[in-house]
Short mmCIF file of C-alpha atoms and ligand atoms in Angstrom, two decimals:
data_model
loop_
_atom_site.label_atom_id
_atom_site.label_comp_id
_atom_site.label_asym_id
_atom_site.label_seq_id
_atom_site.Cartn_x
_atom_site.Cartn_y
_atom_site.Cartn_z
CA MET A 1 63.94 164.39 -42.95
CA SER A 2 65.77 161.69 -41.00
CA HIS A 3 68.49 160.24 -43.14
CA VAL A 4 69.52 156.66 -43.73
CA PHE A 5 73.05 155.65 -42.82
CA VAL A 6 75.08 154.07 -45.62
CA LEU A 7 78.10 151.75 -45.54
CA ASP A 8 80.19 150.63 -48.46
CA THR A 9 80.93 146.95 -48.93
CA ASN A 10 83.98 147.25 -46.64
CA ARG A 11 81.70 148.70 -43.95
CA LYS A 12 83.20 152.17 -44.34
CA PRO A 13 80.62 154.84 -43.35
CA LEU A 14 79.50 157.09 -46.25
CA ASP A 15 77.31 160.18 -46.57
CA PRO A 16 73.83 159.46 -45.12
CA LEU A 17 71.12 159.44 -47.79
CA HIS A 18 67.56 160.67 -48.13
CA PRO A 19 65.20 157.72 -47.49
CA GLY A 20 63.90 157.91 -51.08
CA ARG A 21 67.41 157.48 -52.51
CA ALA A 22 68.02 154.60 -50.12
CA ARG A 23 64.80 152.92 -51.25
CA ILE A 24 65.88 153.09 -54.89
CA LEU A 25 69.25 151.52 -54.01
CA LEU A 26 67.47 148.73 -52.12
CA HIS A 27 64.92 148.08 -54.89
CA THR A 28 67.54 147.98 -57.63
CA GLY A 29 69.69 145.52 -55.71
CA GLN A 30 72.61 147.92 -55.25
CA ALA A 31 72.29 147.76 -51.46
CA ALA A 32 70.91 145.61 -48.65
CA VAL A 33 69.58 146.39 -45.18
CA PHE A 34 72.50 146.23 -42.75
CA LYS A 35 70.77 147.26 -39.54
CA ARG A 36 67.27 148.34 -38.57
CA LEU A 37 68.15 150.65 -35.66
CA PRO A 38 69.46 153.15 -36.58
CA PHE A 39 68.40 152.26 -40.13
CA THR A 40 71.55 151.49 -42.12
CA ILE A 41 72.07 150.04 -45.59
CA ILE A 42 75.19 148.48 -47.04
CA LEU A 43 76.22 148.94 -50.69
CA ASN A 44 77.54 146.07 -52.76
CA ARG A 45 80.51 148.13 -54.03
CA VAL A 46 83.49 150.09 -52.74
CA ALA A 47 82.97 153.84 -52.28
CA ASP A 48 84.78 156.04 -54.82
CA GLN A 49 84.59 159.35 -52.92
CA GLU A 50 85.32 160.57 -49.42
CA PRO A 51 82.25 161.35 -47.25
CA GLN A 52 81.57 164.78 -45.74
CA PRO A 53 82.54 164.83 -42.03
CA LEU A 54 79.68 164.91 -39.51
CA ARG A 55 79.56 166.06 -35.92
CA CYS A 56 78.05 164.06 -33.06
CA LYS A 57 76.49 166.26 -30.37
CA ILE A 58 75.61 165.18 -26.83
CA ASP A 59 73.54 166.78 -24.09
CA PRO A 60 73.98 164.46 -21.07
CA GLY A 61 71.27 164.49 -18.42
CA SER A 62 70.57 162.52 -15.27
CA ARG A 63 67.44 160.88 -16.69
CA THR A 64 67.61 161.55 -20.42
CA THR A 65 70.54 162.23 -22.75
CA GLY A 66 70.00 163.94 -26.10
CA LEU A 67 72.05 162.74 -29.07
CA ALA A 68 72.28 164.30 -32.52
CA VAL A 69 74.38 163.91 -35.67
CA VAL A 70 74.68 167.23 -37.50
CA ASN A 71 76.31 168.32 -40.75
CA ASP A 72 78.09 171.56 -39.80
CA THR A 73 78.29 172.92 -43.35
CA THR A 74 74.64 172.44 -44.32
CA GLY A 75 73.06 172.62 -40.85
CA GLN A 76 71.21 169.38 -41.60
CA VAL A 77 70.27 167.24 -38.58
CA VAL A 78 71.02 163.75 -39.90
CA PHE A 79 70.03 161.73 -36.85
CA ALA A 80 68.48 162.46 -33.46
CA ALA A 81 67.81 160.28 -30.43
CA GLU A 82 66.95 160.52 -26.76
CA VAL A 83 68.46 157.92 -24.43
CA GLN A 84 66.50 157.15 -21.25
CA HIS A 85 68.91 156.06 -18.52
CA ARG A 86 68.22 153.56 -15.77
CA GLY A 87 70.36 155.15 -13.03
CA LEU A 88 67.52 155.44 -10.54
CA LEU A 89 66.43 151.87 -11.24
CA ILE A 90 69.95 150.58 -10.59
CA LYS A 91 70.04 152.40 -7.28
CA ALA A 92 66.67 150.91 -6.30
CA ARG A 93 67.74 147.39 -7.31
CA LEU A 94 70.99 147.59 -5.30
CA ALA A 95 69.07 148.83 -2.26
CA ASP A 96 66.59 145.98 -2.71
CA ARG A 97 69.26 143.32 -2.78
CA ARG A 98 70.98 144.84 0.22
CA ALA A 99 67.74 144.83 2.20
CA VAL A 100 67.16 141.14 1.48
CA ARG A 101 70.72 140.26 2.57
CA ARG A 102 70.51 142.22 5.79
CA ASN A 103 67.14 140.77 6.60
CA ARG A 104 68.37 137.21 6.16
CA ARG A 105 71.50 137.87 8.24
CA SER A 106 69.65 139.37 11.17
CA ARG A 107 67.16 136.50 11.19
CA GLN A 108 69.99 133.96 10.98
CA LEU A 109 68.73 132.33 7.80
CA ARG A 110 71.03 130.94 5.14
CA HIS A 111 72.90 133.98 3.84
CA ARG A 112 76.09 135.33 2.31
CA ALA A 113 78.54 136.28 5.04
CA PRO A 114 79.35 139.98 5.30
CA ARG A 115 82.58 141.13 3.64
CA PHE A 116 84.87 143.70 5.21
CA HIS A 117 88.15 143.79 3.34
CA ASN A 118 87.04 144.54 -0.19
CA ARG A 119 86.30 148.20 0.14
CA ARG A 120 89.18 149.61 -1.93
CA ARG A 121 87.92 151.28 -5.07
CA PRO A 122 89.96 151.61 -8.23
CA ALA A 123 90.95 155.06 -9.47
CA GLY A 124 88.13 156.67 -11.44
CA TRP A 125 85.48 154.51 -9.78
CA LEU A 126 81.93 155.77 -10.10
CA PRO A 127 78.79 154.49 -8.38
CA PRO A 128 76.98 151.95 -10.64
CA SER A 129 74.09 154.32 -11.30
CA LEU A 130 76.44 157.02 -12.64
CA ALA A 131 78.68 154.56 -14.47
CA SER A 132 75.64 153.19 -16.29
CA ARG A 133 74.70 156.64 -17.59
CA ALA A 134 78.17 157.21 -18.95
CA ALA A 135 78.28 153.70 -20.44
CA ASN A 136 74.95 154.23 -22.24
CA VAL A 137 76.28 157.35 -23.95
CA LEU A 138 79.64 155.80 -24.86
CA THR A 139 77.87 152.75 -26.31
CA TRP A 140 75.80 154.94 -28.60
CA ILE A 141 78.74 157.04 -29.72
CA THR A 142 80.51 153.83 -30.70
CA ARG A 143 77.45 152.54 -32.56
CA LEU A 144 77.04 155.82 -34.43
CA ARG A 145 80.75 155.89 -35.34
CA ASN A 146 80.29 152.51 -36.95
CA VAL A 147 77.64 153.79 -39.37
CA ALA A 148 78.32 157.53 -39.81
CA PRO A 149 81.48 159.42 -40.88
CA LEU A 150 81.87 161.23 -37.55
CA ALA A 151 84.83 163.63 -37.39
CA ALA A 152 84.10 165.63 -34.23
CA ILE A 153 82.14 165.54 -30.99
CA SER A 154 80.37 168.34 -29.10
CA LEU A 155 79.61 167.72 -25.43
CA GLU A 156 77.71 169.87 -22.99
CA LEU A 157 80.24 169.73 -20.19
CA VAL A 158 78.60 171.67 -17.37
CA LYS A 159 74.96 172.42 -16.84
CA PHE A 160 75.79 174.64 -13.90
CA ASP A 161 78.94 176.74 -14.05
CA THR A 162 79.31 176.69 -10.28
CA GLN A 163 82.50 178.77 -10.39
CA ARG A 164 80.73 181.52 -12.22
CA LEU A 165 77.74 181.24 -9.91
CA GLN A 166 79.90 181.72 -6.82
CA ASN A 167 82.42 184.22 -8.11
CA ALA A 168 81.16 186.10 -11.10
CA GLU A 169 84.29 188.27 -11.30
CA ILE A 170 86.40 185.28 -12.25
CA SER A 171 85.19 185.19 -15.84
CA GLY A 172 85.74 188.83 -16.70
CA VAL A 173 83.40 191.72 -17.30
CA GLU A 174 83.15 191.21 -21.05
CA TYR A 175 81.57 187.77 -20.83
CA GLN A 176 79.03 188.88 -18.25
CA GLN A 177 77.89 191.83 -20.31
CA GLY A 178 77.81 189.97 -23.61
CA THR A 179 74.75 188.39 -25.17
CA LEU A 180 74.97 185.50 -22.71
CA VAL A 181 74.28 187.62 -19.65
CA GLY A 182 71.59 186.14 -17.43
CA TYR A 183 71.39 182.73 -19.07
CA GLU A 184 73.57 180.72 -16.67
CA VAL A 185 71.95 181.99 -13.49
CA ARG A 186 68.44 181.85 -14.92
CA GLU A 187 68.80 178.26 -16.15
CA TYR A 188 70.23 177.22 -12.78
CA LEU A 189 67.34 178.81 -10.90
CA LEU A 190 64.73 177.20 -13.15
CA GLU A 191 66.27 173.76 -12.50
CA LYS A 192 66.57 174.36 -8.77
CA TRP A 193 62.97 175.50 -8.28
CA GLY A 194 61.47 172.90 -10.61
CA ARG A 195 60.37 175.36 -13.33
CA GLN A 196 57.43 176.60 -11.27
CA CYS A 197 56.60 179.66 -9.19
CA ALA A 198 58.24 179.11 -5.79
CA TYR A 199 55.27 180.67 -4.02
CA CYS A 200 52.05 179.59 -5.75
CA GLY A 201 53.52 176.63 -7.70
CA ARG A 202 52.09 177.74 -11.04
CA GLN A 203 53.75 176.19 -14.10
CA ASN A 204 53.95 177.22 -17.74
CA VAL A 205 53.82 180.93 -16.94
CA PRO A 206 56.63 183.44 -17.49
CA LEU A 207 58.85 183.26 -14.40
CA GLU A 208 60.81 186.17 -13.00
CA ILE A 209 63.98 186.05 -10.96
CA GLU A 210 63.02 187.17 -7.47
CA HIS A 211 65.05 188.07 -4.35
CA ILE A 212 63.99 186.07 -1.28
CA VAL A 213 65.28 188.87 0.95
CA PRO A 214 64.73 192.02 -1.18
CA LYS A 215 67.69 194.13 -2.14
CA SER A 216 65.99 197.11 -0.51
CA ARG A 217 66.10 195.20 2.79
CA GLY A 218 69.77 194.35 2.53
CA GLY A 219 69.42 191.13 0.52
CA SER A 220 72.25 190.27 -1.84
CA ASP A 221 72.46 189.07 -5.44
CA ARG A 222 73.91 185.76 -4.25
CA VAL A 223 72.30 182.84 -6.03
CA SER A 224 71.15 181.32 -2.75
CA ASN A 225 69.05 184.45 -2.24
CA LEU A 226 67.34 184.10 -5.60
CA THR A 227 64.23 182.21 -6.61
CA VAL A 228 61.76 182.22 -9.50
CA ALA A 229 58.22 183.58 -9.14
CA CYS A 230 55.32 184.39 -11.40
CA HIS A 231 54.60 188.06 -12.07
CA LEU A 232 51.62 188.19 -9.68
CA CYS A 233 53.49 186.70 -6.71
CA ASN A 234 56.52 188.89 -7.39
CA GLN A 235 54.34 192.00 -7.38
CA SER A 236 52.26 191.10 -4.32
CA LYS A 237 55.34 190.12 -2.31
CA GLY A 238 56.74 193.60 -2.92
CA ASN A 239 59.58 194.42 -0.58
CA ARG A 240 58.67 191.82 2.02
CA THR A 241 60.94 188.88 2.86
CA ALA A 242 59.72 185.32 2.17
CA VAL A 243 59.04 184.86 5.93
CA GLU A 244 56.90 187.99 6.06
CA PHE A 245 55.16 186.85 2.85
CA GLY A 246 54.18 183.61 4.63
CA TYR A 247 56.77 181.19 3.17
CA PRO A 248 59.37 180.56 5.90
CA ALA A 249 60.35 177.26 4.24
CA ILE A 250 61.65 179.08 1.17
CA GLN A 251 63.80 181.35 3.29
CA GLN A 252 65.21 178.40 5.24
CA GLN A 253 66.03 176.71 1.97
CA THR A 254 68.50 179.36 0.92
CA ARG A 255 71.32 176.77 0.78
CA PRO A 256 69.77 173.85 -1.11
CA PRO A 257 71.50 170.57 -1.98
CA LEU A 258 73.41 170.49 -5.25
CA GLY A 259 73.79 166.70 -5.18
CA ASP A 260 72.03 165.94 -8.45
CA ALA A 261 73.88 168.66 -10.31
CA ALA A 262 77.17 167.54 -8.78
CA ALA A 263 76.51 163.93 -9.78
CA MET A 264 75.82 165.00 -13.35
CA ASN A 265 78.96 167.10 -13.42
CA VAL A 266 80.92 163.99 -12.36
CA THR A 267 79.36 161.91 -15.15
CA ARG A 268 80.09 164.62 -17.68
CA GLY A 269 83.72 164.75 -16.53
CA LEU A 270 84.07 161.00 -17.09
CA LEU A 271 82.42 161.32 -20.51
CA TYR A 272 84.80 164.12 -21.47
CA ARG A 273 87.85 162.03 -20.60
CA ARG A 274 86.58 158.90 -22.34
CA LEU A 275 85.50 160.75 -25.47
CA GLY A 276 88.84 162.54 -25.57
CA ALA A 277 90.52 159.12 -25.60
CA SER A 278 88.41 158.12 -28.63
CA GLY A 279 90.67 160.11 -30.94
CA LEU A 280 88.02 162.57 -32.18
CA PRO A 281 88.33 166.28 -31.32
CA VAL A 282 85.90 167.10 -28.49
CA GLU A 283 84.32 170.55 -28.30
CA THR A 284 82.67 171.51 -25.02
CA GLY A 285 79.89 173.98 -24.26
CA SER A 286 78.00 175.11 -21.17
CA GLY A 287 74.30 174.66 -20.49
CA GLY A 288 73.81 178.41 -20.74
CA LEU A 289 75.30 178.47 -24.22
CA THR A 290 73.09 175.56 -25.30
CA LYS A 291 69.97 177.40 -24.18
CA PHE A 292 71.20 180.61 -25.80
CA ASN A 293 71.73 178.80 -29.12
CA ARG A 294 68.32 177.15 -28.90
CA VAL A 295 66.48 180.38 -28.08
CA GLN A 296 68.32 182.27 -30.86
CA ARG A 297 67.18 179.67 -33.40
CA GLU A 298 63.63 179.67 -31.99
CA LEU A 299 63.62 175.93 -31.32
CA PRO A 300 61.34 174.37 -28.68
CA LYS A 301 62.68 172.69 -25.54
CA ALA A 302 63.55 169.04 -26.19
CA HIS A 303 66.51 166.89 -25.21
CA TRP A 304 67.50 166.17 -28.80
CA LEU A 305 67.23 169.84 -29.80
CA ASP A 306 69.41 170.74 -26.81
CA ALA A 307 71.96 168.29 -28.16
CA VAL A 308 71.76 169.92 -31.61
CA CYS A 309 72.52 173.31 -29.99
CA VAL A 310 75.56 172.26 -27.91
CA GLY A 311 78.75 174.26 -28.46
CA VAL A 312 79.90 177.28 -30.48
CA SER A 313 80.15 175.19 -33.67
CA THR A 314 76.33 175.11 -33.96
CA PRO A 315 75.39 176.23 -37.51
CA ALA A 316 73.42 179.49 -37.76
CA VAL A 317 70.60 177.79 -39.67
CA LEU A 318 69.55 174.30 -38.64
CA GLN A 319 67.38 171.97 -40.71
CA THR A 320 65.30 170.08 -38.17
CA ARG A 321 62.07 169.60 -40.11
CA GLY A 322 60.80 166.05 -40.39
CA VAL A 323 63.51 164.54 -38.20
CA ARG A 324 62.27 161.32 -36.64
CA VAL A 325 63.61 161.14 -33.09
CA LEU A 326 64.55 157.64 -31.94
CA GLY A 327 63.60 156.96 -28.32
CA ILE A 328 66.13 154.59 -26.75
CA THR A 329 65.41 153.17 -23.29
CA ALA A 330 68.20 151.45 -21.40
CA LEU A 331 66.92 148.19 -19.94
CA GLY A 332 70.13 146.48 -18.89
CA HIS A 333 71.05 142.90 -19.66
CA GLY A 334 68.94 141.11 -17.05
CA ASN A 335 70.25 140.10 -13.65
CA ARG A 336 72.42 137.33 -12.28
CA GLN A 337 70.30 136.55 -9.27
CA MET A 338 70.01 132.76 -9.12
CA CYS A 339 67.56 132.56 -6.24
CA ARG A 340 64.53 134.77 -5.93
CA THR A 341 63.13 135.08 -2.44
CA ASP A 342 59.64 135.81 -1.25
CA LYS A 343 59.04 138.87 0.90
CA TYR A 344 60.09 136.93 4.02
CA GLY A 345 63.49 136.05 2.58
CA PHE A 346 62.73 132.39 1.86
CA PRO A 347 63.91 130.92 -1.46
CA ARG A 348 61.07 130.92 -3.95
CA LEU A 349 62.50 130.37 -7.43
CA HIS A 350 65.77 129.03 -8.76
CA ARG A 351 66.89 130.07 -12.20
CA THR A 352 68.99 128.03 -14.52
CA ARG A 353 72.34 129.34 -15.69
CA CYS A 354 71.07 129.25 -19.24
CA ASN A 355 69.72 132.51 -20.74
CA VAL A 356 68.94 131.19 -24.20
CA HIS A 357 65.96 128.87 -24.64
CA PHE A 358 65.12 127.45 -28.07
CA GLY A 359 67.29 130.13 -29.67
CA PHE A 360 65.58 133.08 -27.99
CA ARG A 361 66.76 135.32 -25.19
CA THR A 362 64.66 137.54 -22.94
CA GLY A 363 64.55 141.00 -24.51
CA ASP A 364 64.59 139.87 -28.15
CA LEU A 365 62.07 141.66 -30.32
CA VAL A 366 59.89 139.00 -31.97
CA ARG A 367 56.82 138.51 -34.09
CA ALA A 368 54.54 135.60 -33.24
CA THR A 369 52.09 134.19 -35.77
CA VAL A 370 49.77 131.79 -33.95
CA PRO A 371 47.54 129.78 -36.36
CA THR A 372 44.98 128.42 -33.90
CA GLY A 373 43.89 128.44 -30.27
CA LYS A 374 43.37 131.04 -27.59
CA HIS A 375 46.11 133.38 -28.84
CA GLN A 376 45.31 133.03 -32.54
CA GLY A 377 46.66 135.96 -34.57
CA THR A 378 49.84 137.98 -34.81
CA HIS A 379 51.60 139.44 -31.79
CA SER A 380 54.86 141.36 -31.64
CA GLY A 381 56.99 142.81 -28.90
CA ARG A 382 59.67 141.91 -26.41
CA VAL A 383 59.85 138.25 -25.50
CA ALA A 384 60.34 136.79 -22.02
CA VAL A 385 61.71 133.25 -22.39
CA ARG A 386 61.12 130.19 -20.22
CA ALA A 387 62.71 126.75 -20.18
CA SER A 388 59.27 125.25 -20.87
CA GLY A 389 59.25 126.78 -24.35
CA ARG A 390 56.08 128.77 -23.70
CA PHE A 391 57.06 132.43 -23.82
CA ARG A 392 55.49 135.78 -23.11
CA VAL A 393 55.37 138.12 -26.13
CA GLY A 394 54.56 141.71 -25.18
CA THR A 395 51.63 141.24 -22.81
CA VAL A 396 50.44 137.88 -24.21
CA ASP A 397 51.60 134.91 -22.15
CA GLY A 398 51.99 131.27 -23.12
CA ILE A 399 53.00 131.41 -26.79
CA ALA A 400 54.99 128.41 -28.02
CA TYR A 401 58.51 129.18 -29.30
CA ARG A 402 57.86 127.54 -32.69
CA TYR A 403 55.50 130.36 -33.72
CA LEU A 404 58.15 133.04 -33.11
CA GLN A 405 60.31 134.93 -35.56
CA ARG A 406 63.07 137.18 -34.24
CA LEU A 407 63.14 140.75 -35.56
CA TRP A 408 65.91 142.19 -33.38
CA ARG A 409 68.42 140.58 -31.04
CA ALA A 410 68.34 141.82 -27.42
CA ASP A 411 71.01 144.51 -26.93
CA GLY A 412 70.02 146.03 -23.61
CA TYR A 413 67.81 148.75 -25.10
CA ALA A 414 64.19 149.19 -26.13
CA TYR A 415 63.33 151.43 -29.10
CA GLN A 416 60.41 153.60 -30.03
CA TYR A 417 60.15 156.52 -32.44
CA LEU A 418 59.03 159.61 -30.52
ZN1 ZN B 1 53.13 182.66 -8.18
#
C-alpha cells in the first residue's frame, strides 16, 4: 500500500500513514490536504512523538531514475516513483538553436554575432543535458525531505565497475568468488548488447555469455571479447569465430564506445557529492549488487524496484504489494526564445515577456467546465496559455480562461500513476 505523507502543524515530517487512517483524520477535521503530489496531509496539532527514520533510495539512469522511500526496520516501501529525464530533448533543442543561428549567419540575415571569449567553464561544469538529470534527482530528494522523515540516502554509484572489468585482480579473490560472482560482467554485457542475442537478435530468451573468439582458439576472457547469445546461436557457432560464423561486424566491434556509461558515471559522481553535502549519510552500491538484491528477493525488473534494492542496507524482506508508482516526467520550465523563426530563418512569431495570462501559466493542471458551445462539457489537463485569453486545455483548443479552475501549479513536471 502506498502511504500518505504526514506533517504536523509546524510542517515537521511524521510517520507516513495508511490511506485509510489519513482519510479518517481528514474526515474528522484533524488534518487538511497539504499537497496532492506526493499526497501529503497536515495535522492541526504539534506532534508528540519522534517519527521512525526512513531511507531514500536512488537508482539514477540516463533516461529514467528510480526513487523509493523505504523503512529499513519493517521493509515497507512507503513511496516509489520513476523520474523521466529530458536530457536527450535538451541536447536536441540546443542543436536546433545552434543550427538556426549558423544558418542566419551564413546567409547574412539579422543574427547574433558569434562569441569567442566566453569559453571558460567553471569548475564542476557539466553539459546541460547531464546537469538537468542531476538537478531532477536533487529536486525530488529535497521535495521528499520536506514531507518524509528521511535519515539516510542510498545511491547506486556505478552501473559499470570499469576498474573491476579491466583488472579483476584488483578487488581480491574473495569478492570474485562470493555470491556476487558473474553479476557485474553479465549486467554490463546485457546493457552493451541491448539485451538481445548478438547474432539472431532474439529478445526475451535466456542469454548466455559467449566468446567472440572462442577460448579454444586463443580468445581471452577480456570483456571486449564477450557477447551475449541465445542458446541456439551459442551451440551452432561452436568453436568458430564471429567472422567464420558470418558476423564480421561483431568481431570488429570488440572495442565499443562506453560514452553513455561514462556520462552516467559522471552524473552519479555529481549526485554523490551534492547528496553528501546535504548532511544525510549516503550509502553507495554498485549496479551488480542492486541486481543481486533484486534477484534474491524475486522482484521483477523495474526502475523503482531497482531503487528499492540499492545498497547493502536493503531489508531481507520487502513489502512492495500495492505500492502505487508515481510517474514523473521532467518537462522543463518553457523556453526564453522571444522570436520564433520559420524554417528559412525568418522571424515568424514574437512572444511577450509575460508568462502569466489571466492568472494561468503554461503547464498548470486545470479543469475546465464549459456550459455551452462547441466545447461544452468538462475538460482537464495541462493548459497552454495565450494573451488572447483563449487557452488550450489538454488537446481541446480555444477555451476561455473564465471557465478554468487550477488544480496544480506548473512546477516543471508532469505526473501520472504507473
Ligand atoms: Zn540467437
